[in-house]
């Protein structure tokens, strides 16, 4: 007997920053219910799919200062649901229907928060019908590839009120032999950073949106040196066991062709900024650098790639915004060698999957990433695993919005046949 969709309902819930976000509930004729919640960013790229919020509309709720998502929800309930109810769940059919209802590239009319919620709920329903976890549903036969975690230790930029120019100083425990070992190392480093930071007189009990420490270092150089010391202090070898990854998120401080450093109070031309970063990479065990240049400063990206060793992972987040056309341009122009994959930058799960496959087929490293506003939903861990991303970026080890993802990976590691990714 065919199992069909009997109900689809959108509802407004809260993300980890206390801001409204969209959740979709899909009910099937076998009685099962599949729930998916979408995240939301703070340092959003201009080319991302567009979240729909109620600012200035009749839906706007005073106490959420216009950030409510009732309009997006009404699109789920009144436009998408009537077309899907009675059909068999299929991610392709759902995503094709959404494109038919809103052909705009950024899903502006229906709202990418609405489209992704329905797209993901459908994927979960399909996995259920196949009697598989979402990870296995995408993986097919063979052991699961558990991704290497990239974990936030220090937060700056838009995530910590500009404490540091750069948005994240993260660690990559690439010497670990298993996911659980990798996680234990980063927990120790995160704890050491809090302890050592307090010893230096910093306030360390305030955590940023993604659970990192918002320590107000004077420079990126100082912040990297501090994280290196913390790696060493827990008995691990910087550059061998654990290396540093940076998310510069430089679009946030790029203006009129210059990079404006709050830390140094200086204005840098793109080539001066590039020199700064090349020096930083030389001075510290940095293995990965994300958004070193602004989202449309394409030529600087390409020059930078010629300056740095090919072993350095150069990641496009705001540059690519999980968009196939932008990725193709970046591959053709050799702008980067890695892409951050955020499903809500794209808005549809099948299209996001196409982007990651295209990146992998072109030799790019891939990192599936959370947003600063997250929920307790852990689909991210399943898709990162099922899509063989190799790496996952979730924020820090604090906050259940973050640990939900780590804990799901621990569960997969403990219960499924799997191997641990070794991307470096
Ligand atoms: P966001 O930042 O989720 O606040 O946009 C995450 C990132 O830049 O990687
Ligand atoms: Zn980023």
Tab-separated table of C-alpha atoms and ligand atoms in Angstrom, residues 167 247 290-291 317 340 342 393, ligand 2:
chain	number	residue	atom	x	y	z
A	167	UNK	CA	34.561	35.880	13.455
A	247	UNK	CA	36.574	32.140	9.769
A	290	UNK	CA	37.238	30.830	5.536
A	291	UNK	CA	36.052	33.985	3.776
A	317	UNK	CA	31.089	30.656	2.712
A	340	UNK	CA	31.006	25.673	3.330
A	342	UNK	CA	24.639	25.653	4.574
A	393	UNK	CA	31.239	22.997	11.598
B	2	LIG	ZN1	31.517	31.816	7.693
